[in-house]
Coordinates of C-alpha atoms in Angstrom, one line a residue:
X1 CA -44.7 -18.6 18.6
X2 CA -47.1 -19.9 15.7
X3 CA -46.8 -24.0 16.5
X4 CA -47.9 -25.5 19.6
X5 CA -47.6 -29.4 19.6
X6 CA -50.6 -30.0 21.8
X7 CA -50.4 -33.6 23.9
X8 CA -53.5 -34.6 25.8
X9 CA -53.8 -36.5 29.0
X10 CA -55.6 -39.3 27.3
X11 CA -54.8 -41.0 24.1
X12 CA -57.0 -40.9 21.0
X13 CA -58.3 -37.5 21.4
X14 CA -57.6 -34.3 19.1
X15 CA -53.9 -34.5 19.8
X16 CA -52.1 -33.3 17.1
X17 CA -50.1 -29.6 15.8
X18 CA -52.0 -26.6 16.8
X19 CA -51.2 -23.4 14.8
X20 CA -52.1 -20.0 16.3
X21 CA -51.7 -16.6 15.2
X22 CA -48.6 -14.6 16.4
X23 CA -50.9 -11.0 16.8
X24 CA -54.4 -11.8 17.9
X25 CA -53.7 -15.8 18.9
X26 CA -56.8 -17.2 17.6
X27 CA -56.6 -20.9 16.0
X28 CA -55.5 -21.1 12.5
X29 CA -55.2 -24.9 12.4
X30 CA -57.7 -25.0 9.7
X31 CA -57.5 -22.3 8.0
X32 CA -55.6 -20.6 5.3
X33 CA -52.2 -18.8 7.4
X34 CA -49.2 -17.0 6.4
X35 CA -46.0 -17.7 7.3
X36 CA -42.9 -15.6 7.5
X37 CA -40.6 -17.3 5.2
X38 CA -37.3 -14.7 6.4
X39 CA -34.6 -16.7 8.9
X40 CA -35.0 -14.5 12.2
X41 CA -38.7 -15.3 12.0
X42 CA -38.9 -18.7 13.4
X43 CA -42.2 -20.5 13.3
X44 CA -44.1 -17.2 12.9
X45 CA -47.3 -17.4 11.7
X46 CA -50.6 -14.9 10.9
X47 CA -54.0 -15.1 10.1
X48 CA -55.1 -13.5 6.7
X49 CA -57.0 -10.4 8.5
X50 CA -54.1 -9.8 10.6
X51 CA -51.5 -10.0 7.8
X52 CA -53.9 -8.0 5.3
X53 CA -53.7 -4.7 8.2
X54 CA -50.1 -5.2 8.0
X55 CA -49.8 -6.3 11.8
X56 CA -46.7 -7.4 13.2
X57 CA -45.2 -8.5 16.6
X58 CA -41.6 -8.7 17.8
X59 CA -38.6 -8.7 14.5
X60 CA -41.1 -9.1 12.3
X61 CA -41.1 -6.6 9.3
X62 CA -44.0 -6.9 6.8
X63 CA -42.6 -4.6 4.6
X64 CA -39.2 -6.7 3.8
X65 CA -39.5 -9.8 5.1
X66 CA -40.9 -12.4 2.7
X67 CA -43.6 -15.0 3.3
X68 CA -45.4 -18.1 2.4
X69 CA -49.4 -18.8 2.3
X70 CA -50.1 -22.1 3.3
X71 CA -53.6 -23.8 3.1
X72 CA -55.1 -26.6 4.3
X73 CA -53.8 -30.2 2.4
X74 CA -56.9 -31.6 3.7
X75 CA -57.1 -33.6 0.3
X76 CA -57.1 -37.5 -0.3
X77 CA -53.7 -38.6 -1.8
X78 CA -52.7 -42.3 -0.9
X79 CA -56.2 -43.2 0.2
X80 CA -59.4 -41.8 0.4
X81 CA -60.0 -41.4 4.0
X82 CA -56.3 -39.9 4.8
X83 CA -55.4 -36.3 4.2
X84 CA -52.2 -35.2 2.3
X85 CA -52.0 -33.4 6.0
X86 CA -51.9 -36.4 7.8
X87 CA -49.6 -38.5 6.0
X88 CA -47.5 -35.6 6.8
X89 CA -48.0 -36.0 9.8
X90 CA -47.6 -39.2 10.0
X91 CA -44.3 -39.6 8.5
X92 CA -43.2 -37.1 10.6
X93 CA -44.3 -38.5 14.0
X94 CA -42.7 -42.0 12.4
X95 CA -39.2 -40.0 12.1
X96 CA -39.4 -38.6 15.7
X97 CA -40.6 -41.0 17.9
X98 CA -39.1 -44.3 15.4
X99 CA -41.7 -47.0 14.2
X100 CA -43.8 -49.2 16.5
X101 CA -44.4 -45.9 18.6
X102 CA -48.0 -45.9 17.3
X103 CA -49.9 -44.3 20.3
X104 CA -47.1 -41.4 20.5
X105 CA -47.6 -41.0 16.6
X106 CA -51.4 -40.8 16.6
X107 CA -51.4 -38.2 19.3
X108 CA -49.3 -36.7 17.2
X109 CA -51.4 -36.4 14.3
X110 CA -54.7 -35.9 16.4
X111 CA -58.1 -36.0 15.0
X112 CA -58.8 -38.6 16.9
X113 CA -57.1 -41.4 15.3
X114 CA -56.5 -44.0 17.7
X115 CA -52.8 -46.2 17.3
X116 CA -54.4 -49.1 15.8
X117 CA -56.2 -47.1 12.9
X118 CA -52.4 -45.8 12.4
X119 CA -50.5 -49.1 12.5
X120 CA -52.9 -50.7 10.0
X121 CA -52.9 -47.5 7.2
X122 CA -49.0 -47.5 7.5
X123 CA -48.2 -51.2 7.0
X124 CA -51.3 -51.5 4.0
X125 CA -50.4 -48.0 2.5
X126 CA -46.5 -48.3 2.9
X127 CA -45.4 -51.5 3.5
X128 CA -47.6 -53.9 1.2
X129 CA -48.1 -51.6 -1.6
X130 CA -47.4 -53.0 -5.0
X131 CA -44.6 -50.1 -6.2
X132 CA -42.8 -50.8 -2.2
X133 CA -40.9 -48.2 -1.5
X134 CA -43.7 -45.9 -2.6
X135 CA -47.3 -45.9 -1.7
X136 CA -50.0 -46.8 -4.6
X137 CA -51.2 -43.4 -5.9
X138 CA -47.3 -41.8 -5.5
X139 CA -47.4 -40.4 -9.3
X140 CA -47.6 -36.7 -9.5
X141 CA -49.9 -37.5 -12.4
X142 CA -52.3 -39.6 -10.0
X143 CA -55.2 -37.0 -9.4
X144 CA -58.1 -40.0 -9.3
X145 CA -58.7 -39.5 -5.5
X146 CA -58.9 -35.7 -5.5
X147 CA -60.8 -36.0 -8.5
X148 CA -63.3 -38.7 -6.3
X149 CA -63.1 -36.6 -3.4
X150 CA -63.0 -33.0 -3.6
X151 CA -61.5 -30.5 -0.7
X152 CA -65.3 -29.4 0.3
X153 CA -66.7 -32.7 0.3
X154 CA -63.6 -34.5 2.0
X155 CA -63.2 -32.2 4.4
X156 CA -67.1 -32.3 5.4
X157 CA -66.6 -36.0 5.9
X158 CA -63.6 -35.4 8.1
X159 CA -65.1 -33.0 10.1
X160 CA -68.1 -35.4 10.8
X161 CA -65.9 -38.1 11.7
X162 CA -64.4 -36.2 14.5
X163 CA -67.6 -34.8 15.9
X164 CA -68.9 -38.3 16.0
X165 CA -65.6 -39.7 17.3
X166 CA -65.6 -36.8 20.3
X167 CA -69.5 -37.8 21.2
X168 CA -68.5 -41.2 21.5
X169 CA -65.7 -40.3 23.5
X170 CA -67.7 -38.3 25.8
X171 CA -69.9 -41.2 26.4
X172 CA -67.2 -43.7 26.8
X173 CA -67.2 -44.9 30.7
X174 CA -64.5 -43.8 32.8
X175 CA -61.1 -45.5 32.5
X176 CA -59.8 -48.1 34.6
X177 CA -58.1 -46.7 38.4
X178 CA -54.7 -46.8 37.7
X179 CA -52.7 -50.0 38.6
X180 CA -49.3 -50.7 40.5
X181 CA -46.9 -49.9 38.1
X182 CA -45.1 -52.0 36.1
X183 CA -42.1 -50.6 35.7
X184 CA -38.8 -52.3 36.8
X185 CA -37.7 -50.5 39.7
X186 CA -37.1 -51.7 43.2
X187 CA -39.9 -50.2 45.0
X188 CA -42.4 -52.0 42.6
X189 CA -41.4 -55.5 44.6
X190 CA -41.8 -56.3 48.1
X191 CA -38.3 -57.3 47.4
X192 CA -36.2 -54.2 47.9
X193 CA -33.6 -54.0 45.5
X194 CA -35.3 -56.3 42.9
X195 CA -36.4 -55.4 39.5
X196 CA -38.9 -57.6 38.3
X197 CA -39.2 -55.9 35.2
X198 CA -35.2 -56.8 33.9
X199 CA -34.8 -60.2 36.6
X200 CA -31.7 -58.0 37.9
X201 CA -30.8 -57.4 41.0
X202 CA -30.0 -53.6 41.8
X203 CA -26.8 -55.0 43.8
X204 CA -25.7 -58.4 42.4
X205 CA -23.0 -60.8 43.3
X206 CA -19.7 -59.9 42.5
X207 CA -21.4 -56.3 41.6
X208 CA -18.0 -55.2 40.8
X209 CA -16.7 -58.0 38.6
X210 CA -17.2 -55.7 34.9
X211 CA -14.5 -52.9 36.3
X212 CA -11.8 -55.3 35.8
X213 CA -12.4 -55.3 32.5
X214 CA -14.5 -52.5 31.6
X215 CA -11.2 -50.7 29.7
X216 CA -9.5 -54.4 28.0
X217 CA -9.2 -53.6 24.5
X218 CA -9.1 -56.5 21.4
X219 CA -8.0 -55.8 18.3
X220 CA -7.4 -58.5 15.6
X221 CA -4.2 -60.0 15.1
X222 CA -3.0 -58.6 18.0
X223 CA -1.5 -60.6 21.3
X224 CA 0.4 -62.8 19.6
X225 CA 4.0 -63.3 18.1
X226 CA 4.7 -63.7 14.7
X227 CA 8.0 -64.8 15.3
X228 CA 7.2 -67.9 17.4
X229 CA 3.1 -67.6 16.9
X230 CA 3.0 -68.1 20.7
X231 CA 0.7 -65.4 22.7
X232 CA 2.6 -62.6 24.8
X233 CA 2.5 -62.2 28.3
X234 CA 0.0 -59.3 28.4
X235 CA -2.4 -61.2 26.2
X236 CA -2.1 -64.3 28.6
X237 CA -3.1 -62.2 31.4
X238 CA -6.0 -61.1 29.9
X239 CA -7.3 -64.5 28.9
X240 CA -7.3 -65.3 32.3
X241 CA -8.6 -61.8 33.5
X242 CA -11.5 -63.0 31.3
X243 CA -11.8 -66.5 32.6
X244 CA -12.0 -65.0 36.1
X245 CA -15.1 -62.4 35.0
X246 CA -17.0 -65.4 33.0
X247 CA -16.8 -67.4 35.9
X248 CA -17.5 -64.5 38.2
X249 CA -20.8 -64.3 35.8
X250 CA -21.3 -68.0 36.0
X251 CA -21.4 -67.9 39.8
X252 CA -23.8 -65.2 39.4
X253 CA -26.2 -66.8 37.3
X254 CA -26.5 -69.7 39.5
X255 CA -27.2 -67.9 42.5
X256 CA -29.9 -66.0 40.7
X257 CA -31.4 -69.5 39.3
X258 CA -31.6 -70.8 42.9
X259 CA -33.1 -67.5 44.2
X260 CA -36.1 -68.2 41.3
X261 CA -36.4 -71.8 41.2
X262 CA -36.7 -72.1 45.0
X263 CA -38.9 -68.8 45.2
X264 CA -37.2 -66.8 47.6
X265 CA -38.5 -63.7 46.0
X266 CA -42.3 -64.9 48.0
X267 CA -40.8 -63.4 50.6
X268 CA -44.6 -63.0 52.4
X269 CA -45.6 -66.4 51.7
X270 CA -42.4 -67.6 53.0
X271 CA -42.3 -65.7 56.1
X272 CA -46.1 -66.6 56.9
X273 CA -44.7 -70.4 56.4
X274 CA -42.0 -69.6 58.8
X275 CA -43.8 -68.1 61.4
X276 CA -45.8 -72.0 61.9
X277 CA -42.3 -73.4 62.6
X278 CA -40.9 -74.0 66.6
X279 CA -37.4 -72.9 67.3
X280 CA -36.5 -76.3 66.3
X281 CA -37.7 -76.3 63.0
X282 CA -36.2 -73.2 62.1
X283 CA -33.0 -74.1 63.2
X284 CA -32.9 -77.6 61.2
X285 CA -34.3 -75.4 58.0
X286 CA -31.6 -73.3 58.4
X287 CA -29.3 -75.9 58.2
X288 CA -30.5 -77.9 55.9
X289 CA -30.5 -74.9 53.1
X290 CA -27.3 -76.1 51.2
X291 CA -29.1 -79.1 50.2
X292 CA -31.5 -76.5 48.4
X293 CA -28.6 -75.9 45.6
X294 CA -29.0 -79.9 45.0
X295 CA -33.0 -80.3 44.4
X296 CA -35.7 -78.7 42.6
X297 CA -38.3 -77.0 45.2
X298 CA -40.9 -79.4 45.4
X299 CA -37.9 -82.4 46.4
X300 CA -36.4 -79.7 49.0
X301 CA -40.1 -79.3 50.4
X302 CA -40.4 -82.8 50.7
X303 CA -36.7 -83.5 52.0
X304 CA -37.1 -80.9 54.2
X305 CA -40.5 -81.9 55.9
X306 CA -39.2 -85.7 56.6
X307 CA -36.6 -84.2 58.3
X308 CA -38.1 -82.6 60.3
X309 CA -40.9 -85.1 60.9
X310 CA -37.7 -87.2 61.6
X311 CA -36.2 -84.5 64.2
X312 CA -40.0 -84.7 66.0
X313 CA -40.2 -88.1 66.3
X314 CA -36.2 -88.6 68.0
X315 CA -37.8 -85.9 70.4
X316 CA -40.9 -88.0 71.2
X317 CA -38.9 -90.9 71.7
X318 CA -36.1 -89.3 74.1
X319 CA -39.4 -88.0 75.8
X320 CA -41.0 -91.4 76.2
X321 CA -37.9 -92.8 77.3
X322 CA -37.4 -90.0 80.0
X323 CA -40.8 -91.1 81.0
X324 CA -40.2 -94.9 81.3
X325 CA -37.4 -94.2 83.6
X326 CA -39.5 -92.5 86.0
X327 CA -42.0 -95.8 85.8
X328 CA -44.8 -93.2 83.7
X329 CA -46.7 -96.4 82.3
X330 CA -49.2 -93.8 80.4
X331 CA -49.4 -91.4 78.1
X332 CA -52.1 -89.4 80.0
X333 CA -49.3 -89.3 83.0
X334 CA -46.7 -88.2 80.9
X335 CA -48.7 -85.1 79.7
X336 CA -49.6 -84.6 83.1
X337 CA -46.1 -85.0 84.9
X338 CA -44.7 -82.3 82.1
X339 CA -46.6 -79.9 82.3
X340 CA -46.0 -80.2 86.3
X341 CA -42.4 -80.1 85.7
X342 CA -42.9 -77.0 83.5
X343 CA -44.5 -75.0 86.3
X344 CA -42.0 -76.2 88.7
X345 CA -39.3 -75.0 86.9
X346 CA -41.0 -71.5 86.2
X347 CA -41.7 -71.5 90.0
X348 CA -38.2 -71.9 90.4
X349 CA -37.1 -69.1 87.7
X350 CA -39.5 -66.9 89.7
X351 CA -37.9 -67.3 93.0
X352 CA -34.6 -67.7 92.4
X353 CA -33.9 -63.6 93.5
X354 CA -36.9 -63.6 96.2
X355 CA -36.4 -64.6 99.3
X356 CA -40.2 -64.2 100.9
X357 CA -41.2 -66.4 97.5
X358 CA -41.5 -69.6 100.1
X359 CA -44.2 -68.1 102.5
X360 CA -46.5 -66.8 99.7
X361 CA -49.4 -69.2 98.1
X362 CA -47.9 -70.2 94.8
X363 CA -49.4 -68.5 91.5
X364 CA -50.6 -70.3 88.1
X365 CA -47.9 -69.5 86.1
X366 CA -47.8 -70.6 82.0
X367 CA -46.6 -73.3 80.6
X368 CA -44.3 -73.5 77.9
X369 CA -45.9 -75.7 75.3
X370 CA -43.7 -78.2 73.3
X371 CA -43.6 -78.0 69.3
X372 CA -46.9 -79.0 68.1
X373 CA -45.6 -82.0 66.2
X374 CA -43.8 -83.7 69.0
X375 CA -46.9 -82.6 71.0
X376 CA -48.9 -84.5 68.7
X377 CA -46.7 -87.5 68.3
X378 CA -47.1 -88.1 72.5
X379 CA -50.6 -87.2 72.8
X380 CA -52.9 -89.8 74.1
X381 CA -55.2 -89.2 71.2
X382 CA -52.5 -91.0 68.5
X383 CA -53.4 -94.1 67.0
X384 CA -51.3 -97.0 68.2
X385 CA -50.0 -98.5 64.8
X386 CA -49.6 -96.2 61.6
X387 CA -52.1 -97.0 58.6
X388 CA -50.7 -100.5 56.6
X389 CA -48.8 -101.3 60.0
X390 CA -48.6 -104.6 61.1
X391 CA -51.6 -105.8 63.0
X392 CA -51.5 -106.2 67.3
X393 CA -51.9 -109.3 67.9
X394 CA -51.0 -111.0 64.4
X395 CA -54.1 -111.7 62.1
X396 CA -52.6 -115.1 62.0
X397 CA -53.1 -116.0 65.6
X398 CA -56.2 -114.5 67.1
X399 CA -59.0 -114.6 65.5
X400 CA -60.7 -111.3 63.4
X401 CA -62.8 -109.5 65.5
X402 CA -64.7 -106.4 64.5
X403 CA -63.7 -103.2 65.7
X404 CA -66.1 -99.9 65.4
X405 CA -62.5 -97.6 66.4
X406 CA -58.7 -96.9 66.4
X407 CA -56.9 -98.0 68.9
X408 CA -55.6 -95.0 71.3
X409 CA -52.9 -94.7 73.3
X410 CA -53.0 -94.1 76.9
X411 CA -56.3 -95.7 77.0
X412 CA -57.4 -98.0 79.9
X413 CA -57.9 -101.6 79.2
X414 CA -61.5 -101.4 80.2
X415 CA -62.3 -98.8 77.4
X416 CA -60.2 -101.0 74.8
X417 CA -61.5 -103.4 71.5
X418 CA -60.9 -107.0 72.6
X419 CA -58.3 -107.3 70.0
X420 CA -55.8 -105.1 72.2
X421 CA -53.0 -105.6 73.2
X422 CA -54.4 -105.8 76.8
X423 CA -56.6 -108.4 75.9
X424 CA -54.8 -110.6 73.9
X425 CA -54.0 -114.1 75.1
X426 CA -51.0 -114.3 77.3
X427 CA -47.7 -115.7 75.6
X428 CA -47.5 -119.7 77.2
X429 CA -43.8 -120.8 78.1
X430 CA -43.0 -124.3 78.5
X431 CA -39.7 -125.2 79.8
X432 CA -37.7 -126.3 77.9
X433 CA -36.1 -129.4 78.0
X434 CA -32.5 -129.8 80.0
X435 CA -32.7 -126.0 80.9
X436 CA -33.3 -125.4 84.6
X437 CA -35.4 -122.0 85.2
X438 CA -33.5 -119.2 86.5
X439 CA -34.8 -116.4 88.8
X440 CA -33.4 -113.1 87.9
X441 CA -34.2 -109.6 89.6
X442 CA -32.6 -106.0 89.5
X443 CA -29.4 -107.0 91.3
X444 CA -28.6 -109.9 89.8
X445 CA -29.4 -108.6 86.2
X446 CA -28.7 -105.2 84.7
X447 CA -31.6 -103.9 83.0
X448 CA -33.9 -106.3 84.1
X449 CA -36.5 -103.4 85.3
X450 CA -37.0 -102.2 81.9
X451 CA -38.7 -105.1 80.7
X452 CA -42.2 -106.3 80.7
X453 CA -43.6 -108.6 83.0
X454 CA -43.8 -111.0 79.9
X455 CA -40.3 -110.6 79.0
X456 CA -39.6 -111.1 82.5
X457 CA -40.6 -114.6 82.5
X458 CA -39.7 -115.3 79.1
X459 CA -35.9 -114.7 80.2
X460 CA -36.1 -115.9 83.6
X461 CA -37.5 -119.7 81.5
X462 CA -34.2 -119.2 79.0
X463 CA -32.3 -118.3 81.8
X464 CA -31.1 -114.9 79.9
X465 CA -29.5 -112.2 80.9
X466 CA -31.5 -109.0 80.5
X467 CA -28.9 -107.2 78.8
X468 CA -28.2 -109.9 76.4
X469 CA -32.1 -110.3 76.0
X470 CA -32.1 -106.7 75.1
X471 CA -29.3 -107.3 72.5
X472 CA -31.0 -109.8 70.6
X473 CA -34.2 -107.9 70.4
X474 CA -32.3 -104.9 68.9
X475 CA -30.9 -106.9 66.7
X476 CA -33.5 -109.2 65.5
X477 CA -35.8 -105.8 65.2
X478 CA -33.7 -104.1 63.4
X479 CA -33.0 -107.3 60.5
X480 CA -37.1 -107.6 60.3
X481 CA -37.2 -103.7 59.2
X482 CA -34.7 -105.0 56.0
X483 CA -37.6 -106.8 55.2
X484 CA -41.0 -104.5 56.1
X485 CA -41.2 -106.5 59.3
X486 CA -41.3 -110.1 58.1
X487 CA -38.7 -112.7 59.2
X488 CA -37.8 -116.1 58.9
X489 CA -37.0 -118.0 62.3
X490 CA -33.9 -119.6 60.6
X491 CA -32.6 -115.5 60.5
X492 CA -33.9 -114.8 63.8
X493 CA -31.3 -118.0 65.4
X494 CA -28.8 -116.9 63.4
X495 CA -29.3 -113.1 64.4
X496 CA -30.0 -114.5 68.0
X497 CA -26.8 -116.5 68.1
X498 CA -27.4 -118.6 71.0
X499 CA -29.2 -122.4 71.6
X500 CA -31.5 -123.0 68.5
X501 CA -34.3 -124.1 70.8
X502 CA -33.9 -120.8 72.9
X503 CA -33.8 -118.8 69.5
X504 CA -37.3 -120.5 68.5
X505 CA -39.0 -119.7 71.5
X506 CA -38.2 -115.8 71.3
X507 CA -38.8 -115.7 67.9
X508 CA -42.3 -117.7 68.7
X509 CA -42.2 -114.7 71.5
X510 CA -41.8 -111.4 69.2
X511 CA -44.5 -113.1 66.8
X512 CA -46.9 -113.4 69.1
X513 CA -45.9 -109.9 70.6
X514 CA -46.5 -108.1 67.3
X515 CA -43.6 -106.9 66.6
X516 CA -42.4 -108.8 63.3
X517 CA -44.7 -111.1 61.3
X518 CA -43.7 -114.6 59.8
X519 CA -42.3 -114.8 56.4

């Protein structure tokens, strides 16, 4: 075999055709060779010492067969620092690997051009020449660059080139460690079955939606009658074969939209985010997913998080309730009584199946901590009115008093600012005129535990009912939140719907209480 195409592991190096001799295989790249011009003698090639002792190897015949000598074109033609050899070459790599392949073309060619160097000689030598389609100096007549540069002294300049061009490769550092690849195929995500590379799926939805119309044929003019110019029956059903594929496709698109818009792809960033949630959370995420179809991320991060601040704070406040009942005036007693009720009811999990459980000492056994947010939103530690809240007691009636801390929760009296709500001035209730007191208690007034010791007197002076008292502070509560907790007192009576006098003083009541401001 006379032609080796040699490629090289890296790019830019000698690269190129190799020629060796079919006899005594020594290089005749640069030299003058012979080659046998006869049909059964494919690429067969000899060096002039061989062919002049009349060697031969396999159906080679010297005697009949006829051949070619071929020298070196190592002679400027289009420009002076490109070889007639290499624009051979060129042209050649350009047809078998197609334009834009630079790198693969300037191994081809070797010497040590690099794929920019190649680019730049084909588009100035072929492309923005003057006689486009053909190169500058195409005439047959041209001889002003070989005349310029002769073989000897071209080729001497060519031959330093590469020498210099293979020291500087030598002391070039050492290439980059290779990367992750790039290419689009599954195992290049943490995805499986993604290619990131196309944005494709290697399963999609509706994966088989193309077979049902992976053989329809159009032609033109055809599908419809000339007669009535109404379309036939088959070409009806395949309109709406096609209508069911595009919106097949359309379906698909959308899910793949949602899959990148909400970046479900993240799938370790996501999972690290998951693992924070309680069983709570995940649950309510889960549920709440459909709404992601409706929002862009950030607004479904945002929804999604008030919600489930929202889900904590019904919990604290079933929790605090469950606590009032049992007469838990403290927040400190509250944290204290769950986690006694936790390790009563692992006791009891523990003993259910033992029947010697009772006369051993009992063991520490864990407790089984709420989610952290509703944990938070009971612990003794919160602050008593959210920043921008309305003040306890009302700026407007007790004077401003400088404080150095937040109020806590579950703090004792002692320990509080003087602006507390266990210091403030105690509410004064005046009878009221033609309105006989009324002593109320636990029997003769449902409800009438759950209230303060204030509210207590304040209905025992209006002679009200507990449970109607209750009523009216729902409602009058929940008309001051229409308004960021301001009211008038003309609402409040009319919310209050009983004697205007009796409306006055519990709106005089809730004022002085805190819990809705004068408007």
């Amino acid at each position: 075999m006379g032609v080796i195409k040699k490629k090289t592991a890296v790019r830019g190096t000698e690269g190129g055709v190799k020629f060796i001799c079919d006899v005594c295989s020594i290089d005749i790249t640069a030299t003058v060779r012979i080659h046998c011009a006869d049909p059964i003698c494919k690429d067969y090639d000899l060096c002039v010492p061989c062919f002049s002792e009349g060697k031969s190897s396999r159906e080679h015949n010297p005697a009949k067969h006829s051949f070619q000598v071929i020298e070196q074109h190592s002679v400027p033609v289009f420009e002076e620092s490109w070889g007639a050899d290499e624009e051979t070459l060129l042209l050649e790599g350009a047809e078998t690997y197609g334009l834009g392949s630079w790198a693969d073309i300037a191994d081809h060619i070797g010497g040590f051009r690099d794929k920019d160097e190649v680019r730049d000689h084909y588009i100035q030598t072929y492309i923005q020449s003057s006689k486009f389609p053909l190169p500058e100096h195409a005439s047959p007549a041209d001889r002003s660059l070989i005349d310029e540069w002769p073989r000897d002294k071209f080729q001497a300049r060519k031959k330093r080139r590469i020498e210099d061009r293979k020291e500087a490769a030598k002391n070039a550092p050492p290439p980059p460690p290779k990367q992750k690849p790039t290419s689009s195929v599954p195992s290049c995500h943490e995805v499986q079955g993604f290619m990131p590379g196309r944005l494709e799926f290697e399963t999609e939805h509706w994966n088989e939606a193309e077979e049902a119309v992976q053989h329809m044929q159009f032609e033109p003019g055809e599908g419809r009658d000339p007669a009535t110019g109404n379309l036939e029956p088959e070409m009806t059903l395949k309109m709406e074969v096609m209508d069911i594929y595009n919106n097949r496709l359309t379906s698909r698109v959308e899910r793949k939209r949602l899959i990148f818009e909400q970046r479900l792809l993240e799938y370790k960033s996501n999972m690290a985010m998951e693992k924070k949630k309680s069983k709570e959370e995940k649950d309510l995420y889960h549920k709440l997913k459909p709404f992601a179809r409706l929002m862009r991320k950030g607004d479904f991060d945002d929804f999604t998080k008030d919600m489930e601040y929202e889900a904590n704070l019904r919990q604290a406040i079933s929790q605090l309730q469950e606590w009032r009942q049992l007469q838990i005036g403290d927040l400190k007693s509250g944290q204290q009584y769950e986690t006694e009720k936790q390790q009563r009811l692992a006791r009891a999990a523990m003993n259910q199946y033992d029947r010697f459980a009772a006369a051993r000492p009992p063991k520490a056994s864990a407790t089984t901590e709420q989610p952290s947010a509703v944990t938070e939103l009971t612990s003794p530690t919160l602050e008593l009115r959210p920043p921008g809240g309305l003040a306890t007691p009302p700026a407007s009636d007790v004077p401003d008093v400088p404080t150095n801390k937040a109020l806590i929760n579950g703090t004792s009296s002692a320990n509080r600012n003087p602006t507390s709500i266990a210091h403030r001035p105690k509410f004064s209730m005046p009878p009221l005129a033609n309105v006989a007191r009324l002593e109320l208690n636990e029997e003769t007034s449902a409800g009438f535990k759950n209230l303060t010791e204030e509210e207590k007197e304040l209905c025992c002076t209006l002679r009200l009912k507990a449970s109607a008292y209750i009523a009216i502070k729902d409602g009058v509560l929940k008309e001051s939140l229409k308004n960021h907790g301001q009211l008038k007192k003309k609402m409040c009576k009319e919310v209050a719907r009983i004697d205007p006098a009796k409306g006055g003083r519990v709106f005089d009541f809730f004022v002085d209480s805190g819990w809705i401001k004068k408007q």
